[in-house]
């Protein structure tokens, strides 16, 4: 099975945004258009995260989830402010394959257990955002604005034990940098868990995808590289075709 | 051709309805036993935890109608993902009985040879069709899977396609009036939709 290559679209309500290092988010366009293009380009899967929902104490737009479900023929996950079983249920009943949880499960880890025993592990993904801070690596919450004292690997193991089906590992320092993934952390984390790991943040080339998969990632999450065209970061949605992906791993 | 989807909230019924309508079918979401019994083809989608889903089916008041439809009338039903697993006699996911329409057990994916195998199995895998299978399906395409459990059929002849991920497991079944897919045809781009359409058309010809 080829690793999944997953475009990650960051939303603020109904707008598509993109930043660097979880900051300076700029409006990029209409997310529905972007999703339609990824659908036409036959993306393996797509992830939609409303990065302002939690900060604004709301959840992502459910009508938007429904319109994505209606207009696409690919699996997708959604996240943004989700903190209860009933909110997760809404997302799944409106067509999301799975939900992405982060801040809410750090505050209330039991939600992972509760949700996976209703929707199945495969429907519950947990994102872990981390950053180097004062020489230590720390897990952050609230869209990367708040440091915790959690250790990445301990938290990843805990998340698996509670019943999550997947972990998305985001190195805040690499987001939007095109410098490549944090293969070291991916290798250390992946070797300690038995659920798939999605490596996020830092993709600059197809070779970066191959490297992080070799380090143990089951899938990659990619934003800037699929949304912008360098060197001037003009908005241009792209996605590798299946032959390109196959040749990476042969 | 009219397709009926039982109104049991195990997944996003509306978008499946919408996609089937785009293929040209008339689709109704059935709320009553009467509507189930009058159906001519049922599509049964599902995601979730087996025992929680069974509890929802029992609460729905459609169970007697579904049993009559499948066993009594022997009319066609197509299960998708958990929808197919629910047809089995028993599941390790919650250790409960299933609908018992297919002789088999839903088991956790486990490989003695690869204890480090990442579970759930999530991604696009090749489906190996049994030659000359009853549905006449035969493609080299990959389809989207997302599951931790698989349906082990006691009668190998019920299996019309296999998939490899650590172990070899059931990717699709066919038994008299019952068909099922472990993968998600409705989320597998154009190839998935074509496959769903050809399965529906098989039953309607």
mmCIF file of C-alpha atoms in Angstrom, chain A residues 1 4 39 42-45 66 69-70 72-76 89 92-95 97-98 116-122 165-166 190-191 193-196 218, chain B residues 9 11-12 14-15 18-19 22 47-49 52 56 93 115-125 144 146-148 165 184 186-191 193:
data_model
loop_
_atom_site.group_PDB
_atom_site.id
_atom_site.type_symbol
_atom_site.label_atom_id
_atom_site.label_comp_id
_atom_site.label_asym_id
_atom_site.label_seq_id
_atom_site.Cartn_x
_atom_site.Cartn_y
_atom_site.Cartn_z
ATOM 1 C CA UNK A 1 0.000 0.000 0.000
ATOM 2 C CA UNK A 4 -1.324 8.487 1.758
ATOM 3 C CA UNK A 39 -10.873 15.947 -5.898
ATOM 4 C CA UNK A 42 -7.612 12.399 -7.251
ATOM 5 C CA UNK A 43 -6.087 13.201 -3.866
ATOM 6 C CA UNK A 44 -5.789 10.169 -1.582
ATOM 7 C CA UNK A 45 -7.540 11.938 1.269
ATOM 8 C CA UNK A 66 -21.848 18.550 4.244
ATOM 9 C CA UNK A 69 -19.167 15.404 1.392
ATOM 10 C CA UNK A 70 -21.645 16.039 -1.412
ATOM 11 C CA UNK A 72 -16.225 14.994 -3.486
ATOM 12 C CA UNK A 73 -15.522 11.313 -4.008
ATOM 13 C CA UNK A 74 -12.613 11.026 -1.600
ATOM 14 C CA UNK A 75 -12.285 10.540 2.138
ATOM 15 C CA UNK A 76 -11.709 13.576 4.316
ATOM 16 C CA UNK A 89 -21.152 12.794 15.699
ATOM 17 C CA UNK A 92 -19.422 12.093 10.863
ATOM 18 C CA UNK A 93 -23.120 12.250 10.093
ATOM 19 C CA UNK A 94 -22.402 15.099 7.707
ATOM 20 C CA UNK A 95 -19.929 13.002 5.762
ATOM 21 C CA UNK A 97 -14.582 10.017 7.463
ATOM 22 C CA UNK A 98 -12.895 11.041 10.693
ATOM 23 C CA UNK A 116 -13.555 5.693 19.739
ATOM 24 C CA UNK A 117 -15.945 3.323 21.509
ATOM 25 C CA UNK A 118 -18.827 4.864 19.572
ATOM 26 C CA UNK A 119 -17.341 5.762 16.185
ATOM 27 C CA UNK A 120 -14.452 3.265 16.073
ATOM 28 C CA UNK A 121 -10.742 4.029 16.312
ATOM 29 C CA UNK A 122 -10.475 4.648 12.582
ATOM 30 C CA UNK A 165 -6.698 5.443 15.267
ATOM 31 C CA UNK A 166 -4.081 7.827 13.975
ATOM 32 C CA UNK A 190 6.444 5.925 14.970
ATOM 33 C CA UNK A 191 8.644 3.204 16.441
ATOM 34 C CA UNK A 193 3.233 3.325 18.461
ATOM 35 C CA UNK A 194 1.202 0.768 16.515
ATOM 36 C CA UNK A 195 -1.268 3.157 14.902
ATOM 37 C CA UNK A 196 -0.512 5.045 11.683
ATOM 38 C CA UNK A 218 2.249 6.010 7.078
ATOM 39 C CA UNK B 9 -27.695 7.108 11.582
ATOM 40 C CA UNK B 11 -22.971 7.409 8.654
ATOM 41 C CA UNK B 12 -23.747 10.290 6.346
ATOM 42 C CA UNK B 14 -27.595 12.353 2.858
ATOM 43 C CA UNK B 15 -24.419 12.441 0.806
ATOM 44 C CA UNK B 18 -27.097 12.527 -3.229
ATOM 45 C CA UNK B 19 -24.380 10.496 -4.968
ATOM 46 C CA UNK B 22 -26.427 11.728 -9.409
ATOM 47 C CA UNK B 47 -19.053 3.626 10.027
ATOM 48 C CA UNK B 48 -18.482 3.214 13.734
ATOM 49 C CA UNK B 49 -17.996 0.738 16.543
ATOM 50 C CA UNK B 52 -22.681 0.715 19.297
ATOM 51 C CA UNK B 56 -28.643 1.775 17.131
ATOM 52 C CA UNK B 93 -15.521 -5.217 18.367
ATOM 53 C CA UNK B 115 3.381 -7.379 15.475
ATOM 54 C CA UNK B 116 4.411 -3.850 14.472
ATOM 55 C CA UNK B 117 1.718 -3.699 11.788
ATOM 56 C CA UNK B 118 -0.015 -0.311 11.985
ATOM 57 C CA UNK B 119 -3.714 -0.731 12.792
ATOM 58 C CA UNK B 120 -6.193 0.631 11.620
ATOM 59 C CA UNK B 121 -5.504 -0.201 8.004
ATOM 60 C CA UNK B 122 -6.065 3.180 6.370
ATOM 61 C CA UNK B 123 -5.376 3.850 2.723
ATOM 62 C CA UNK B 124 -5.713 2.789 -0.891
ATOM 63 C CA UNK B 125 -5.166 -0.918 -1.348
ATOM 64 C CA UNK B 144 -10.045 3.303 0.030
ATOM 65 C CA UNK B 146 -10.285 2.458 6.803
ATOM 66 C CA UNK B 147 -10.866 -0.263 9.392
ATOM 67 C CA UNK B 148 -9.363 -2.202 12.300
ATOM 68 C CA UNK B 165 -2.524 -5.847 4.654
ATOM 69 C CA UNK B 184 -15.627 2.629 0.631
ATOM 70 C CA UNK B 186 -18.426 6.059 -2.440
ATOM 71 C CA UNK B 187 -15.074 7.539 -1.359
ATOM 72 C CA UNK B 188 -12.894 5.865 -3.991
ATOM 73 C CA UNK B 189 -13.103 8.398 -6.796
ATOM 74 C CA UNK B 190 -14.666 7.449 -10.133
ATOM 75 C CA UNK B 191 -13.610 3.782 -9.935
ATOM 76 C CA UNK B 193 -18.682 4.957 -8.056
#
